[in-house]
């Protein structure tokens, strides 16, 4: 059975470790991330953007697939299914479809007041159904699913106001960006992270764009209150590299090497291995 993400993140915040929130793209991704969590005995947040859900056939297909896979694998670790960067409408659709957690990303709304108002509405609706809520203050830089934001340092006072709405965890820009980090990236702003934490108390904070941040910076961010780290690109690169190696070695042209299960297996195995490494870095191994 899937659970919401509130309790697992409260425990992570108190225990000074973080949970990876890994984006899924399809069945192979889902099974691989589940296998990693089970082997590492780590609680897990598996998440999905609206774009990835569309690829899979919609939010309902995604939710049913994730639930059925968790049951079939008889998972013993707690797993939450979370909507990543949802619009107001996406949140409603996912609450209907059976997600156990949603992110309402109001950072793209015209005004901060509108972000506040809509976050409050989603919190009310989601909590009435036992679903956890992530909100966002300050856009995260880079491009994800065609959505580009300018990447800013979130305003600590706005973070405080959103926190007071009773959200379960909060994404705030601290210099992080989605996708591959450029050579000249300035790094995370620990100063801003500290200022935000000082005003939001024990609310678990979320670091988006978790792929490619040096591990020392990741661990410092965790020590300062980051409890959820979003990872998408990193696993995509691992999958692509393993698939490329298989094809470039000509293995798809040997025997039945063209069988899609054979073609997808190296990528799937690479996701399992990389997810376990990340769980180690984030400190969530054996925390289930
Ligand atoms: P990356 O693709 O950079 O890992 O970011 C993932 C993310 O933040 C999802 O919200």
XYZ file of C-alpha atoms and ligand atoms in Angstrom:
298
model
C 0.000 0.000 0.000
C 1.255 3.465 -0.844
C 1.546 6.035 1.946
C 1.773 9.804 1.886
C 5.175 11.448 2.193
C 4.610 13.556 5.324
C 5.730 11.111 8.023
C 8.746 9.782 6.171
C 9.984 13.345 5.590
C 9.352 14.408 9.189
C 11.527 11.483 10.287
C 14.198 12.425 7.742
C 14.190 16.034 8.968
C 14.559 14.951 12.585
C 17.206 12.351 11.733
C 19.254 14.681 9.500
C 19.136 12.547 6.384
C 17.280 13.027 3.104
C 15.062 10.891 0.931
C 15.628 10.765 -2.776
C 12.517 11.558 -4.790
C 13.110 9.740 -8.036
C 11.134 10.583 -11.171
C 9.611 7.672 -13.025
C 9.167 7.555 -16.779
C 7.720 4.096 -17.344
C 7.335 0.600 -15.925
C 11.053 -0.248 -16.156
C 11.964 2.893 -14.210
C 9.381 2.123 -11.555
C 10.519 -1.479 -11.042
C 14.173 -0.414 -10.942
C 13.644 2.286 -8.327
C 11.504 -0.104 -6.243
C 14.189 -2.772 -6.399
C 16.798 -0.248 -5.236
C 14.654 0.931 -2.314
C 13.896 -2.608 -1.199
C 17.547 -3.699 -1.384
C 18.707 -0.551 0.419
C 15.865 -0.744 2.976
C 15.172 2.915 2.237
C 11.839 4.733 2.338
C 11.023 5.994 -1.146
C 9.290 8.834 -2.910
C 8.599 7.984 -6.533
C 7.362 10.981 -8.471
C 6.027 11.860 -11.864
C 5.656 15.072 -13.857
C 2.547 15.774 -15.909
C 4.657 15.287 -19.049
C 5.874 11.835 -17.991
C 2.342 10.867 -16.964
C 1.087 11.872 -20.411
C 3.747 9.616 -21.952
C 2.441 6.728 -19.837
C -1.186 7.336 -20.797
C -2.231 9.709 -18.034
C -2.141 10.139 -14.249
C -4.490 7.211 -13.642
C -2.332 4.791 -15.661
C 0.718 5.993 -13.736
C -0.980 5.639 -10.325
C -2.432 2.213 -11.099
C 0.878 0.996 -12.518
C 2.877 2.197 -9.499
C 0.379 0.672 -7.042
C 0.199 -2.647 -8.862
C 4.003 -2.836 -9.147
C 4.438 -2.128 -5.418
C 1.959 -4.880 -4.586
C 3.434 -7.379 -7.021
C 6.918 -6.803 -5.620
C 5.572 -7.125 -2.052
C 7.551 -4.071 -1.019
C 8.305 -3.811 2.677
C 9.609 -0.215 2.527
C 7.204 2.738 2.666
C 6.558 4.264 -0.764
C 4.786 7.528 -1.642
C 3.635 8.426 -5.152
C 4.110 12.156 -5.614
C 3.152 14.598 -8.383
C 6.211 16.653 -9.375
C 5.695 20.328 -10.354
C 1.942 20.166 -10.763
C -0.338 22.949 -11.848
C -3.498 23.619 -9.829
C -5.444 21.404 -12.286
C -2.807 18.640 -12.229
C -3.086 18.493 -8.423
C -6.834 17.989 -8.616
C -6.406 15.292 -11.279
C -3.768 13.422 -9.246
C -5.825 13.556 -6.059
C -8.606 11.896 -8.073
C -6.251 9.401 -9.719
C -4.850 7.974 -6.466
C -1.541 9.785 -5.921
C -0.634 9.929 -2.234
C 1.250 13.223 -2.439
C 1.182 16.282 -4.706
C 3.382 19.261 -5.454
C 1.535 22.406 -6.316
C 4.128 24.590 -8.031
C 2.696 28.079 -7.715
C 6.046 29.728 -8.418
C 4.887 30.376 -11.999
C 1.685 32.149 -10.949
C 1.398 35.826 -11.822
C 1.621 36.955 -8.217
C 2.828 35.531 -4.942
C -0.644 36.132 -3.516
C -2.101 33.779 -6.107
C 0.524 31.160 -5.205
C -0.514 31.548 -1.536
C -4.238 31.339 -2.278
C -4.001 28.271 -4.489
C -1.526 26.502 -2.220
C -3.981 26.989 0.635
C -6.802 25.476 -1.426
C -4.729 22.449 -2.424
C -3.607 21.915 1.180
C -7.226 21.895 2.347
C -8.388 19.460 -0.323
C -5.363 17.149 -0.151
C -5.276 16.970 3.639
C -8.982 16.113 3.769
C -7.993 12.966 1.845
C -4.771 12.154 3.698
C -2.556 13.351 0.846
C 0.640 15.302 1.523
C 1.503 18.608 -0.179
C 4.722 20.218 -1.402
C 4.691 23.909 -2.298
C 7.285 26.034 -4.050
C 8.660 29.507 -3.523
C 11.076 30.959 -6.061
C 11.536 29.317 -9.448
C 14.142 26.601 -9.878
C 16.398 27.380 -12.826
C 16.838 25.281 -15.922
C 14.302 23.562 -18.090
C 12.122 20.666 -17.121
C 9.360 19.309 -19.314
C 9.395 22.503 -21.345
C 8.903 24.672 -18.256
C 11.723 27.155 -17.740
C 12.145 29.360 -14.708
C 14.818 31.935 -14.026
C 16.314 30.310 -10.959
C 16.345 32.587 -7.995
C 17.098 32.550 -4.342
C 13.733 32.138 -2.644
C 12.575 34.973 -0.407
C 12.714 33.667 3.199
C 9.704 35.765 4.226
C 7.613 34.245 1.411
C 8.790 30.800 2.526
C 7.560 31.577 6.034
C 4.143 32.611 4.712
C 3.757 29.457 2.604
C 4.968 27.298 5.507
C 2.224 28.748 7.694
C -0.419 27.353 5.352
C 0.367 23.907 6.707
C 2.199 22.490 3.687
C 4.065 19.272 4.474
C 7.326 20.176 2.734
C 8.633 23.134 0.804
C 10.781 23.577 -2.312
C 12.795 26.770 -2.296
C 15.388 27.954 -4.779
C 18.894 28.199 -3.288
C 20.852 28.421 -6.544
C 19.927 24.905 -7.700
C 18.794 24.230 -11.257
C 17.205 21.341 -13.131
C 19.215 19.342 -15.633
C 22.980 19.238 -16.138
C 24.828 21.961 -14.184
C 26.913 24.343 -16.317
C 30.714 24.477 -15.767
C 30.477 27.945 -14.239
C 27.651 27.168 -11.792
C 28.050 29.175 -8.576
C 26.979 26.363 -6.237
C 24.259 26.240 -3.593
C 23.664 29.247 -1.354
C 23.967 27.854 2.177
C 23.482 31.349 3.518
C 20.030 31.532 1.961
C 19.214 27.988 3.034
C 20.061 28.934 6.633
C 17.883 32.056 6.459
C 14.932 30.032 5.135
C 15.363 27.292 7.737
C 15.451 29.898 10.514
C 11.957 31.059 9.502
C 10.381 27.697 8.657
C 11.403 25.664 11.722
C 11.198 21.908 11.373
C 9.384 21.970 8.014
C 11.255 19.564 5.678
C 12.836 21.478 2.789
C 13.166 20.127 -0.751
C 16.156 20.452 -3.062
C 15.182 20.228 -6.719
C 17.744 19.614 -9.446
C 19.571 16.981 -7.390
C 21.546 15.599 -10.360
C 25.211 16.537 -10.527
C 25.547 18.566 -7.313
C 28.880 17.683 -5.641
C 28.283 15.286 -2.759
C 29.855 17.634 -0.150
C 27.282 20.292 -1.085
C 24.461 17.733 -0.939
C 25.499 16.615 2.512
C 25.937 20.163 3.807
C 22.442 21.005 2.515
C 21.066 17.954 4.361
C 22.773 19.050 7.571
C 21.061 22.458 7.177
C 17.539 21.083 6.763
C 17.063 19.617 3.282
C 15.078 16.365 3.654
C 13.978 15.565 0.084
C 16.245 15.611 -2.950
C 14.696 15.391 -6.406
C 16.589 13.342 -8.964
C 15.627 12.868 -12.585
C 18.455 13.688 -15.024
C 21.015 11.559 -13.167
C 19.036 8.350 -13.708
C 18.254 9.315 -17.294
C 21.992 9.650 -17.983
C 22.676 6.291 -16.301
C 19.962 4.610 -18.371
C 21.135 6.221 -21.624
C 24.810 5.312 -21.080
C 24.027 1.641 -20.380
C 21.652 1.407 -23.342
C 24.204 3.066 -25.622
C 26.919 0.607 -24.517
C 24.630 -2.348 -25.311
C 23.806 -1.066 -28.797
C 27.329 0.099 -29.603
C 28.656 -3.336 -28.675
C 26.299 -4.697 -31.358
C 24.498 -6.882 -28.798
C 21.104 -6.100 -30.278
C 22.293 -7.825 -33.443
C 23.437 -11.033 -31.754
C 20.927 -13.866 -31.356
C 17.701 -12.500 -29.852
C 19.465 -9.395 -28.578
C 16.793 -7.302 -30.259
C 14.169 -8.483 -27.725
C 13.049 -5.274 -25.984
C 13.518 -6.918 -22.585
C 17.173 -7.534 -23.487
C 17.636 -4.010 -24.841
C 16.102 -2.403 -21.745
C 17.795 -4.595 -19.135
C 21.217 -2.873 -18.978
C 19.514 0.506 -18.506
C 17.202 -0.880 -15.861
C 20.122 -2.467 -13.977
C 22.033 0.829 -14.206
C 19.100 2.666 -12.592
C 19.048 0.170 -9.704
C 22.778 0.588 -9.071
C 22.782 4.388 -9.334
C 19.685 4.803 -7.161
C 21.330 2.757 -4.405
C 24.479 4.920 -4.601
C 22.363 8.056 -4.254
C 20.441 6.608 -1.302
C 23.815 5.996 0.352
C 24.863 9.626 -0.278
C 21.571 10.966 1.064
C 21.759 8.795 4.204
C 18.423 6.994 3.720
C 19.795 3.422 3.606
C 18.326 1.218 6.375
C 15.897 3.968 7.406
C 12.760 2.086 6.304
P 17.116 16.923 -12.190
O 16.545 16.427 -13.463
O 18.082 18.024 -12.395
O 17.656 15.824 -11.338
O 15.912 17.585 -11.371
C 14.846 16.808 -10.969
C 13.826 17.610 -10.259
O 14.124 18.566 -9.581
C 12.432 17.195 -10.384
O 11.572 18.115 -9.807
